[in-house]
Structure formats: structure tokens, C-alpha cells
Amino acid sequence: MLTGTFESIRNVVSLYRVYYNLISNDGVSTDYLIDHSSIIYLIDSYGNFVTHFNHESPVRGETFVTKKVAIFISGSGSNMVALVKSMHRLQFALPTLVVSNKRDVSGVIKARNLQIPTVCVEAEKVAGCDFNFEASIQKELENYKIDIICLAGFMKVLSARFVDFWQGKILNIHPSLLPKYKGLNTHERVLENNEELTGCTVHEVTGKLDCGRILGQATVPIFPDDSVDAIKSRVLEKEHILYPKTLQQFCLGRSDLVIM
Ligand code: GRF
């Protein structure tokens, strides 16, 4: 399906290679091309250049799926913003939905400003119990055909049932070098213990808090006379780089640990 538009794209990226077909989760068909450096160029059904990404050994006829990502937040959503912007910039996945368990948090406004649909489900306002809370969220995830969940400062523990359902498709970022300092108040504990190094970890979510497979880690130094706030902002800055990078690798099916 080489269209006129496609020809002009070819000039821009100067490639003439094999083209394959991409089927999105919605069943939308997209052509993609592979050049000699194994960069895959995605072309949408109108022939517009969509994106490119590296793929180590492309297999002829292989089907690629554009993953739809939901980001769960409870607060300021700075990681959510970093994730959305990186997906917009590098197009390795689609930022599709932001789920918040708090209605009046700045992260929800930031998501709206980024034109990302938002869903607020407040546990205490859902009649019944946690199960109904999660069932409401699950319904939205299904409506939006979500493939991957990124927890980004989501301050509600999800049930084993929910986590099991999403096993291998749900990530979290934690502000410490796991397996050290699981749980809350990590920076306070790091300071109390006179650590010289801390950082952040992106990991898969399992039924055991902060225990899933580690996918990426970034270290941050601790300076003499450091305060909790100073460490927090230094770690957060690294989180905004680590999470998008790790999600990108995850979406491309790469299993190597991201170290920064
Ligand atoms: C981050 O420190 C993250 O590691 C932790 O919660 C915080 C969320 O911050 N899980 P933000 O809402 O992304 O600004």
C-alpha cells in the first residue's frame, strides 16, 4: 500500500525498505517499514509518518501492537506528565487514560491540560467495598482497551485479585533503591540511616508491596546536611527520566535492566 503521501515520507526519512503491517488493538491496520539499521517506521492508514523505534531483529510478517497506557495517580502527577510527554514525543505507546482516586488533585488538571481522558474513582464514595472501587476502574480500563498500567504516585494499595489480573502489565515507580526501603517515608529513613546513595526504582507490581521484578533503577547521591525535601526533589527529577525510559523498553519487549 504505497500511497502518494507515503512517497513523500520516504523522501523525508530516505528509506526504501520492506514494509510490513501493524495491527493496533482496535484492529486498525498500519504499514511499517524496516530500514537497514533496524529502525521501524510506522505509517498510519492515511500514509502519514507516525513514529519510529528500534527493534533488534525484526521478523518478516511480525505483528506489532501499539500499547495503550493508563496512568494511575493520587496527587501532583509529575511522573504522569513525564510519561505522557515522552509517549507524545517518542510515540512508543499511547497515553490513553489517567485514573485518579482523588478528584481534586493537581495531577487531574495536568492530565486534562494534556488532553488525556481522566477518570476519578474515589474509594470512599463507591458504595460497598474495595471490590466495587476496583470493578469501576476495571470497567474503564476495558472501555479504553488499556494494555499497560503505570502506577505513578497512586496511594491506594490494589487488591491481589486486581494485580493478578494485570500481572506482567502493571508497573510502579518507587522512590528508593529497592529492595531497600520498601513502603512509605523512604527519604526520611535513608537520612536516618546515613546512606550515601539513594534513588528510584521502576518495578512490576505484584501482590507483595514493592517486591515485583525490577525493571529500572537510577541512583542519586546524598550530600552532607541534606534535607528530606532536597533528596525528594533530586530523586523526583531522576524519576521523570527513569520511568519514561523504562516504560519505553518495556513496551518494546526489552528485558534488560535500565540503569541510570
Ligand atoms: C513519587 O515520588 C513516586 O516515586 C512515588 O510517589 C511520588 C509521586 O509523585 N510513588 P508525582 O505525583 O508523580 O509527582
PDB file of C-alpha atoms and ligand atoms in Angstrom:
ATOM      1  CA  MET A   1       0.000   0.000   0.000  1.00  0.00           C
ATOM      2  CA  LEU A   2       2.413   2.683  -1.158  1.00  0.00           C
ATOM      3  CA  THR A   3       0.426   5.879  -1.328  1.00  0.00           C
ATOM      4  CA  GLY A   4       1.434   9.270  -2.667  1.00  0.00           C
ATOM      5  CA  THR A   5       1.780  10.556   0.845  1.00  0.00           C
ATOM      6  CA  PHE A   6       3.985   7.653   1.680  1.00  0.00           C
ATOM      7  CA  GLU A   7       6.346   8.534  -1.173  1.00  0.00           C
ATOM      8  CA  SER A   8       6.934  11.950   0.324  1.00  0.00           C
ATOM      9  CA  ILE A   9       7.590  10.429   3.706  1.00  0.00           C
ATOM     10  CA  ARG A  10      10.125   8.188   2.084  1.00  0.00           C
ATOM     11  CA  ASN A  11      11.949  11.251   0.883  1.00  0.00           C
ATOM     12  CA  VAL A  12      11.999  12.770   4.334  1.00  0.00           C
ATOM     13  CA  VAL A  13      13.346   9.729   6.110  1.00  0.00           C
ATOM     14  CA  SER A  14      15.139   8.487   2.991  1.00  0.00           C
ATOM     15  CA  LEU A  15      14.217   4.885   3.229  1.00  0.00           C
ATOM     16  CA  TYR A  16      13.259   2.308   0.761  1.00  0.00           C
ATOM     17  CA  ARG A  17      12.860  -0.971   2.533  1.00  0.00           C
ATOM     18  CA  VAL A  18      10.457  -3.753   3.245  1.00  0.00           C
ATOM     19  CA  TYR A  19       7.129  -2.763   4.630  1.00  0.00           C
ATOM     20  CA  TYR A  20       5.011  -4.777   6.984  1.00  0.00           C
ATOM     21  CA  ASN A  21       1.653  -4.417   8.539  1.00  0.00           C
ATOM     22  CA  LEU A  22       0.811  -3.220  12.027  1.00  0.00           C
ATOM     23  CA  ILE A  23      -2.493  -4.089  13.600  1.00  0.00           C
ATOM     24  CA  SER A  24      -3.470  -1.935  16.547  1.00  0.00           C
ATOM     25  CA  ASN A  25      -5.625  -3.265  19.336  1.00  0.00           C
ATOM     26  CA  ASP A  26      -8.581  -1.594  17.692  1.00  0.00           C
ATOM     27  CA  GLY A  27      -7.924  -3.644  14.601  1.00  0.00           C
ATOM     28  CA  VAL A  28      -6.581  -0.575  12.758  1.00  0.00           C
ATOM     29  CA  SER A  29      -4.120  -1.605  10.124  1.00  0.00           C
ATOM     30  CA  THR A  30      -0.874   0.344   9.732  1.00  0.00           C
ATOM     31  CA  ASP A  31       2.085  -0.188   7.428  1.00  0.00           C
ATOM     32  CA  TYR A  32       5.536  -0.176   8.859  1.00  0.00           C
ATOM     33  CA  LEU A  33       8.889  -0.161   7.234  1.00  0.00           C
ATOM     34  CA  ILE A  34      12.225  -1.517   8.235  1.00  0.00           C
ATOM     35  CA  ASP A  35      15.460   0.069   7.151  1.00  0.00           C
ATOM     36  CA  HIS A  36      18.913  -1.444   7.286  1.00  0.00           C
ATOM     37  CA  SER A  37      19.628  -0.102  10.764  1.00  0.00           C
ATOM     38  CA  SER A  38      16.576  -1.947  12.048  1.00  0.00           C
ATOM     39  CA  ILE A  39      14.595   1.168  12.713  1.00  0.00           C
ATOM     40  CA  ILE A  40      10.926   0.561  12.227  1.00  0.00           C
ATOM     41  CA  TYR A  41       8.983   3.442  10.760  1.00  0.00           C
ATOM     42  CA  LEU A  42       5.267   3.414  11.370  1.00  0.00           C
ATOM     43  CA  ILE A  43       2.972   4.843   8.778  1.00  0.00           C
ATOM     44  CA  ASP A  44      -0.700   5.283   9.613  1.00  0.00           C
ATOM     45  CA  SER A  45      -3.540   4.249   7.351  1.00  0.00           C
ATOM     46  CA  TYR A  46      -3.533   7.705   5.733  1.00  0.00           C
ATOM     47  CA  GLY A  47       0.117   7.328   4.828  1.00  0.00           C
ATOM     48  CA  ASN A  48       1.318   9.757   7.469  1.00  0.00           C
ATOM     49  CA  PHE A  49       4.577   9.187   9.249  1.00  0.00           C
ATOM     50  CA  VAL A  50       3.656   8.225  12.799  1.00  0.00           C
ATOM     51  CA  THR A  51       6.825   7.214  14.575  1.00  0.00           C
ATOM     52  CA  HIS A  52       9.865   5.047  14.557  1.00  0.00           C
ATOM     53  CA  PHE A  53      11.555   2.792  17.044  1.00  0.00           C
ATOM     54  CA  ASN A  54      14.459   0.420  17.152  1.00  0.00           C
ATOM     55  CA  HIS A  55      13.874  -3.250  17.001  1.00  0.00           C
ATOM     56  CA  GLU A  56      16.770  -5.643  17.282  1.00  0.00           C
ATOM     57  CA  SER A  57      15.763  -8.386  14.907  1.00  0.00           C
ATOM     58  CA  PRO A  58      12.605  -7.615  13.029  1.00  0.00           C
ATOM     59  CA  VAL A  59      10.910 -10.698  11.709  1.00  0.00           C
ATOM     60  CA  ARG A  60       9.068 -10.518   8.453  1.00  0.00           C
ATOM     61  CA  GLY A  61       5.331 -10.641   8.960  1.00  0.00           C
ATOM     62  CA  GLU A  62       5.626  -9.981  12.686  1.00  0.00           C
ATOM     63  CA  THR A  63       2.727  -8.047  14.104  1.00  0.00           C
ATOM     64  CA  PHE A  64       3.359  -5.027  16.277  1.00  0.00           C
ATOM     65  CA  VAL A  65       0.790  -3.744  18.642  1.00  0.00           C
ATOM     66  CA  THR A  66       0.569  -0.148  19.790  1.00  0.00           C
ATOM     67  CA  LYS A  67       0.132  -0.397  23.542  1.00  0.00           C
ATOM     68  CA  LYS A  68      -2.412   1.772  25.295  1.00  0.00           C
ATOM     69  CA  VAL A  69      -1.229   3.024  28.648  1.00  0.00           C
ATOM     70  CA  ALA A  70      -3.293   4.084  31.665  1.00  0.00           C
ATOM     71  CA  ILE A  71      -1.536   6.071  34.385  1.00  0.00           C
ATOM     72  CA  PHE A  72      -2.830   5.922  37.954  1.00  0.00           C
ATOM     73  CA  ILE A  73      -2.232   8.954  40.175  1.00  0.00           C
ATOM     74  CA  SER A  74      -3.289  10.335  43.551  1.00  0.00           C
ATOM     75  CA  GLY A  75      -1.503  13.680  43.714  1.00  0.00           C
ATOM     76  CA  SER A  76       0.609  16.099  41.756  1.00  0.00           C
ATOM     77  CA  GLY A  77       1.130  13.738  38.833  1.00  0.00           C
ATOM     78  CA  SER A  78       4.586  14.943  37.863  1.00  0.00           C
ATOM     79  CA  ASN A  79       5.590  11.415  36.797  1.00  0.00           C
ATOM     80  CA  MET A  80       2.377  11.144  34.817  1.00  0.00           C
ATOM     81  CA  VAL A  81       3.269  14.335  32.932  1.00  0.00           C
ATOM     82  CA  ALA A  82       6.775  12.999  32.205  1.00  0.00           C
ATOM     83  CA  LEU A  83       5.324   9.706  30.931  1.00  0.00           C
ATOM     84  CA  VAL A  84       2.704  11.368  28.732  1.00  0.00           C
ATOM     85  CA  LYS A  85       5.206  13.812  27.249  1.00  0.00           C
ATOM     86  CA  SER A  86       7.669  11.053  26.455  1.00  0.00           C
ATOM     87  CA  MET A  87       4.971   8.971  24.759  1.00  0.00           C
ATOM     88  CA  HIS A  88       3.894  12.023  22.761  1.00  0.00           C
ATOM     89  CA  ARG A  89       7.481  12.726  21.789  1.00  0.00           C
ATOM     90  CA  LEU A  90       8.737   9.212  21.062  1.00  0.00           C
ATOM     91  CA  GLN A  91       5.416   7.540  20.212  1.00  0.00           C
ATOM     92  CA  PHE A  92       6.330   4.156  21.661  1.00  0.00           C
ATOM     93  CA  ALA A  93       2.865   3.811  23.203  1.00  0.00           C
ATOM     94  CA  LEU A  94      -0.358   5.758  23.521  1.00  0.00           C
ATOM     95  CA  PRO A  95      -1.102   7.654  26.728  1.00  0.00           C
ATOM     96  CA  THR A  96      -4.773   6.799  26.808  1.00  0.00           C
ATOM     97  CA  LEU A  97      -6.239   7.349  30.265  1.00  0.00           C
ATOM     98  CA  VAL A  98      -5.383   8.872  33.626  1.00  0.00           C
ATOM     99  CA  VAL A  99      -7.076   7.277  36.625  1.00  0.00           C
ATOM    100  CA  SER A 100      -7.124   9.144  39.924  1.00  0.00           C
ATOM    101  CA  ASN A 101      -8.511   8.046  43.253  1.00  0.00           C
ATOM    102  CA  LYS A 102      -8.718  11.730  44.265  1.00  0.00           C
ATOM    103  CA  ARG A 103     -10.896  14.183  42.393  1.00  0.00           C
ATOM    104  CA  ASP A 104      -9.314  17.467  43.495  1.00  0.00           C
ATOM    105  CA  VAL A 105      -5.648  16.881  42.861  1.00  0.00           C
ATOM    106  CA  SER A 106      -3.440  18.909  40.539  1.00  0.00           C
ATOM    107  CA  GLY A 107      -2.499  15.792  38.562  1.00  0.00           C
ATOM    108  CA  VAL A 108      -6.057  15.556  37.220  1.00  0.00           C
ATOM    109  CA  ILE A 109      -5.896  19.140  35.932  1.00  0.00           C
ATOM    110  CA  LYS A 110      -2.483  18.469  34.384  1.00  0.00           C
ATOM    111  CA  ALA A 111      -3.877  15.387  32.599  1.00  0.00           C
ATOM    112  CA  ARG A 112      -6.804  17.416  31.232  1.00  0.00           C
ATOM    113  CA  ASN A 113      -4.399  20.099  30.025  1.00  0.00           C
ATOM    114  CA  LEU A 114      -2.516  17.368  28.186  1.00  0.00           C
ATOM    115  CA  GLN A 115      -5.837  16.295  26.594  1.00  0.00           C
ATOM    116  CA  ILE A 116      -5.749  12.890  28.253  1.00  0.00           C
ATOM    117  CA  PRO A 117      -9.134  11.493  29.334  1.00  0.00           C
ATOM    118  CA  THR A 118      -9.386  11.270  33.110  1.00  0.00           C
ATOM    119  CA  VAL A 119     -11.426   9.035  35.357  1.00  0.00           C
ATOM    120  CA  CYS A 120     -11.771   9.755  39.080  1.00  0.00           C
ATOM    121  CA  VAL A 121     -12.957   6.906  41.243  1.00  0.00           C
ATOM    122  CA  GLU A 122     -12.869   7.750  44.927  1.00  0.00           C
ATOM    123  CA  ALA A 123     -12.878   4.573  47.019  1.00  0.00           C
ATOM    124  CA  GLU A 124     -14.829   6.082  49.889  1.00  0.00           C
ATOM    125  CA  LYS A 125     -17.540   7.278  47.515  1.00  0.00           C
ATOM    126  CA  VAL A 126     -18.069   3.927  45.847  1.00  0.00           C
ATOM    127  CA  ALA A 127     -20.808   2.103  47.677  1.00  0.00           C
ATOM    128  CA  GLY A 128     -19.727  -1.206  49.133  1.00  0.00           C
ATOM    129  CA  CYS A 129     -16.080  -2.014  49.312  1.00  0.00           C
ATOM    130  CA  ASP A 130     -12.732  -2.034  47.557  1.00  0.00           C
ATOM    131  CA  PHE A 131     -14.019  -4.614  45.147  1.00  0.00           C
ATOM    132  CA  ASN A 132     -16.537  -2.133  43.721  1.00  0.00           C
ATOM    133  CA  PHE A 133     -13.853   0.543  43.574  1.00  0.00           C
ATOM    134  CA  GLU A 134     -11.625  -1.707  41.521  1.00  0.00           C
ATOM    135  CA  ALA A 135     -14.514  -3.022  39.446  1.00  0.00           C
ATOM    136  CA  SER A 136     -15.352   0.579  38.438  1.00  0.00           C
ATOM    137  CA  ILE A 137     -11.757   1.171  37.442  1.00  0.00           C
ATOM    138  CA  GLN A 138     -11.543  -2.161  35.625  1.00  0.00           C
ATOM    139  CA  LYS A 139     -14.625  -1.247  33.593  1.00  0.00           C
ATOM    140  CA  GLU A 140     -12.975   1.988  32.458  1.00  0.00           C
ATOM    141  CA  LEU A 141      -9.739   0.176  31.616  1.00  0.00           C
ATOM    142  CA  GLU A 142     -11.710  -2.220  29.454  1.00  0.00           C
ATOM    143  CA  ASN A 143     -13.674   0.621  27.812  1.00  0.00           C
ATOM    144  CA  TYR A 144     -10.425   2.268  26.814  1.00  0.00           C
ATOM    145  CA  LYS A 145      -8.818  -1.082  25.846  1.00  0.00           C
ATOM    146  CA  ILE A 146      -5.847  -0.469  28.116  1.00  0.00           C
ATOM    147  CA  ASP A 147      -2.810  -2.744  27.751  1.00  0.00           C
ATOM    148  CA  ILE A 148      -0.442  -1.399  30.395  1.00  0.00           C
ATOM    149  CA  ILE A 149      -0.963   0.336  33.735  1.00  0.00           C
ATOM    150  CA  CYS A 150       1.664   2.668  35.185  1.00  0.00           C
ATOM    151  CA  LEU A 151       1.185   3.489  38.844  1.00  0.00           C
ATOM    152  CA  ALA A 152       2.685   6.929  39.375  1.00  0.00           C
ATOM    153  CA  GLY A 153       2.179   8.081  42.916  1.00  0.00           C
ATOM    154  CA  PHE A 154      -1.044   6.076  43.273  1.00  0.00           C
ATOM    155  CA  MET A 155      -1.504   5.970  47.011  1.00  0.00           C
ATOM    156  CA  LYS A 156      -4.001   3.154  47.287  1.00  0.00           C
ATOM    157  CA  VAL A 157      -2.938  -0.454  47.593  1.00  0.00           C
ATOM    158  CA  LEU A 158      -4.622  -2.543  44.918  1.00  0.00           C
ATOM    159  CA  SER A 159      -6.043  -5.958  45.733  1.00  0.00           C
ATOM    160  CA  ALA A 160      -4.239  -9.188  44.861  1.00  0.00           C
ATOM    161  CA  ARG A 161      -7.147 -10.007  42.599  1.00  0.00           C
ATOM    162  CA  PHE A 162      -6.706  -6.799  40.564  1.00  0.00           C
ATOM    163  CA  VAL A 163      -2.923  -7.092  40.478  1.00  0.00           C
ATOM    164  CA  ASP A 164      -3.084 -10.740  39.433  1.00  0.00           C
ATOM    165  CA  PHE A 165      -5.400  -9.840  36.579  1.00  0.00           C
ATOM    166  CA  TRP A 166      -2.850  -7.289  35.338  1.00  0.00           C
ATOM    167  CA  GLN A 167       0.196  -9.401  36.089  1.00  0.00           C
ATOM    168  CA  GLY A 168       3.101  -8.550  33.785  1.00  0.00           C
ATOM    169  CA  LYS A 169       1.306  -5.409  32.597  1.00  0.00           C
ATOM    170  CA  ILE A 170       1.396  -3.189  35.666  1.00  0.00           C
ATOM    171  CA  LEU A 171       4.396  -1.076  36.666  1.00  0.00           C
ATOM    172  CA  ASN A 172       5.167   1.221  39.565  1.00  0.00           C
ATOM    173  CA  ILE A 173       7.821   3.756  40.453  1.00  0.00           C
ATOM    174  CA  HIS A 174       9.163   3.753  43.982  1.00  0.00           C
ATOM    175  CA  PRO A 175      11.434   6.459  45.462  1.00  0.00           C
ATOM    176  CA  SER A 176      14.227   4.223  46.751  1.00  0.00           C
ATOM    177  CA  LEU A 177      16.738   1.709  45.506  1.00  0.00           C
ATOM    178  CA  LEU A 178      14.631  -1.395  46.004  1.00  0.00           C
ATOM    179  CA  PRO A 179      14.820  -3.873  47.637  1.00  0.00           C
ATOM    180  CA  LYS A 180      15.915  -1.296  50.222  1.00  0.00           C
ATOM    181  CA  TYR A 181      13.300   0.977  51.794  1.00  0.00           C
ATOM    182  CA  LYS A 182      10.029  -0.537  50.683  1.00  0.00           C
ATOM    183  CA  GLY A 183       6.879   1.289  51.787  1.00  0.00           C
ATOM    184  CA  LEU A 184       6.431   4.906  52.824  1.00  0.00           C
ATOM    185  CA  ASN A 185       8.755   7.685  54.089  1.00  0.00           C
ATOM    186  CA  THR A 186      11.740   6.359  52.191  1.00  0.00           C
ATOM    187  CA  HIS A 187      13.763   9.600  52.217  1.00  0.00           C
ATOM    188  CA  GLU A 188      13.350  10.028  55.983  1.00  0.00           C
ATOM    189  CA  ARG A 189      14.642   6.505  56.583  1.00  0.00           C
ATOM    190  CA  VAL A 190      17.508   6.937  54.128  1.00  0.00           C
ATOM    191  CA  LEU A 191      18.626  10.061  56.031  1.00  0.00           C
ATOM    192  CA  GLU A 192      18.254   8.395  59.436  1.00  0.00           C
ATOM    193  CA  ASN A 193      20.468   5.559  58.266  1.00  0.00           C
ATOM    194  CA  ASN A 194      23.169   7.926  56.967  1.00  0.00           C
ATOM    195  CA  GLU A 195      23.049   6.417  53.486  1.00  0.00           C
ATOM    196  CA  GLU A 196      25.337   7.970  50.903  1.00  0.00           C
ATOM    197  CA  LEU A 197      23.232   6.922  47.967  1.00  0.00           C
ATOM    198  CA  THR A 198      19.547   6.614  47.222  1.00  0.00           C
ATOM    199  CA  GLY A 199      17.455   6.691  44.066  1.00  0.00           C
ATOM    200  CA  CYS A 200      14.333   5.325  42.447  1.00  0.00           C
ATOM    201  CA  THR A 201      13.152   2.030  41.031  1.00  0.00           C
ATOM    202  CA  VAL A 202      10.646   1.051  38.370  1.00  0.00           C
ATOM    203  CA  HIS A 203       9.304  -2.422  39.012  1.00  0.00           C
ATOM    204  CA  GLU A 204       6.488  -4.732  38.091  1.00  0.00           C
ATOM    205  CA  VAL A 205       3.650  -4.758  40.579  1.00  0.00           C
ATOM    206  CA  THR A 206       2.815  -7.993  42.335  1.00  0.00           C
ATOM    207  CA  GLY A 207       0.682  -8.901  45.335  1.00  0.00           C
ATOM    208  CA  LYS A 208       3.646  -8.162  47.631  1.00  0.00           C
ATOM    209  CA  LEU A 209       4.256  -4.450  48.211  1.00  0.00           C
ATOM    210  CA  ASP A 210       7.271  -3.063  46.261  1.00  0.00           C
ATOM    211  CA  CYS A 211       8.564  -6.587  45.557  1.00  0.00           C
ATOM    212  CA  GLY A 212       7.997  -7.169  41.831  1.00  0.00           C
ATOM    213  CA  ARG A 213      10.702  -7.658  39.213  1.00  0.00           C
ATOM    214  CA  ILE A 214      12.967  -4.618  38.983  1.00  0.00           C
ATOM    215  CA  LEU A 215      12.998  -3.083  35.506  1.00  0.00           C
ATOM    216  CA  GLY A 216      14.959   0.113  36.022  1.00  0.00           C
ATOM    217  CA  GLN A 217      16.952   1.951  38.665  1.00  0.00           C
ATOM    218  CA  ALA A 218      18.550   5.369  38.933  1.00  0.00           C
ATOM    219  CA  THR A 219      20.890   6.426  41.707  1.00  0.00           C
ATOM    220  CA  VAL A 220      21.005   9.810  43.426  1.00  0.00           C
ATOM    221  CA  PRO A 221      23.785  10.965  45.778  1.00  0.00           C
ATOM    222  CA  ILE A 222      23.095  12.178  49.288  1.00  0.00           C
ATOM    223  CA  PHE A 223      25.092  15.214  50.357  1.00  0.00           C
ATOM    224  CA  PRO A 224      26.160  16.274  53.864  1.00  0.00           C
ATOM    225  CA  ASP A 225      23.396  18.317  55.549  1.00  0.00           C
ATOM    226  CA  ASP A 226      20.827  17.115  53.023  1.00  0.00           C
ATOM    227  CA  SER A 227      17.164  17.531  53.902  1.00  0.00           C
ATOM    228  CA  VAL A 228      14.261  15.237  53.099  1.00  0.00           C
ATOM    229  CA  ASP A 229      12.873  17.853  50.704  1.00  0.00           C
ATOM    230  CA  ALA A 230      16.174  18.245  48.880  1.00  0.00           C
ATOM    231  CA  ILE A 231      16.525  14.480  48.451  1.00  0.00           C
ATOM    232  CA  LYS A 232      12.905  14.175  47.384  1.00  0.00           C
ATOM    233  CA  SER A 233      13.247  16.735  44.609  1.00  0.00           C
ATOM    234  CA  ARG A 234      16.577  15.273  43.444  1.00  0.00           C
ATOM    235  CA  VAL A 235      15.036  11.799  43.303  1.00  0.00           C
ATOM    236  CA  LEU A 236      11.893  13.075  41.567  1.00  0.00           C
ATOM    237  CA  GLU A 237      13.983  14.681  38.864  1.00  0.00           C
ATOM    238  CA  LYS A 238      15.548  11.281  38.159  1.00  0.00           C
ATOM    239  CA  GLU A 239      12.144   9.561  38.290  1.00  0.00           C
ATOM    240  CA  HIS A 240      10.984  11.748  35.408  1.00  0.00           C
ATOM    241  CA  ILE A 241      13.770  10.360  33.245  1.00  0.00           C
ATOM    242  CA  LEU A 242      13.825   6.778  34.504  1.00  0.00           C
ATOM    243  CA  TYR A 243      10.104   5.992  34.276  1.00  0.00           C
ATOM    244  CA  PRO A 244       9.627   7.010  30.613  1.00  0.00           C
ATOM    245  CA  LYS A 245      12.845   5.260  29.598  1.00  0.00           C
ATOM    246  CA  THR A 246      11.877   2.063  31.407  1.00  0.00           C
ATOM    247  CA  LEU A 247       8.339   2.124  30.055  1.00  0.00           C
ATOM    248  CA  GLN A 248       9.704   2.513  26.556  1.00  0.00           C
ATOM    249  CA  GLN A 249      11.941  -0.544  26.979  1.00  0.00           C
ATOM    250  CA  PHE A 250       9.042  -2.463  28.495  1.00  0.00           C
ATOM    251  CA  CYS A 251       6.753  -1.596  25.564  1.00  0.00           C
ATOM    252  CA  LEU A 252       9.406  -2.758  23.130  1.00  0.00           C
ATOM    253  CA  GLY A 253       9.641  -6.065  24.975  1.00  0.00           C
ATOM    254  CA  ARG A 254      13.230  -5.487  26.094  1.00  0.00           C
ATOM    255  CA  SER A 255      14.142  -7.269  29.280  1.00  0.00           C
ATOM    256  CA  ASP A 256      17.485  -5.596  30.050  1.00  0.00           C
ATOM    257  CA  LEU A 257      17.542  -3.602  33.245  1.00  0.00           C
ATOM    258  CA  VAL A 258      17.578   0.174  32.723  1.00  0.00           C
ATOM    259  CA  ILE A 259      20.359   1.626  34.856  1.00  0.00           C
ATOM    260  CA  MET A 260      20.995   5.331  35.243  1.00  0.00           C
TER     261      MET A 260
HETATM  262  C1  GRF B   1       6.947   9.787  43.530  1.00  0.00           C
HETATM  263  O1  GRF B   1       7.951  10.078  44.444  1.00  0.00           O
HETATM  264  C2  GRF B   1       6.908   8.312  43.285  1.00  0.00           C
HETATM  265  O2  GRF B   1       8.143   7.685  43.409  1.00  0.00           O
HETATM  266  C3  GRF B   1       6.010   7.812  44.376  1.00  0.00           C
HETATM  267  O3  GRF B   1       5.035   8.839  44.516  1.00  0.00           O
HETATM  268  C4  GRF B   1       5.562  10.074  44.083  1.00  0.00           C
HETATM  269  C5  GRF B   1       4.635  10.606  43.050  1.00  0.00           C
HETATM  270  O4  GRF B   1       4.940  11.904  42.673  1.00  0.00           O
HETATM  271  N1  GRF B   1       5.466   6.530  44.057  1.00  0.00           N
HETATM  272  P1  GRF B   1       4.151  12.570  41.464  1.00  0.00           P
HETATM  273  O5  GRF B   1       2.665  12.541  41.807  1.00  0.00           O
HETATM  274  O6  GRF B   1       4.453  11.813  40.234  1.00  0.00           O
HETATM  275  O7  GRF B   1       4.657  13.993  41.408  1.00  0.00           O
END
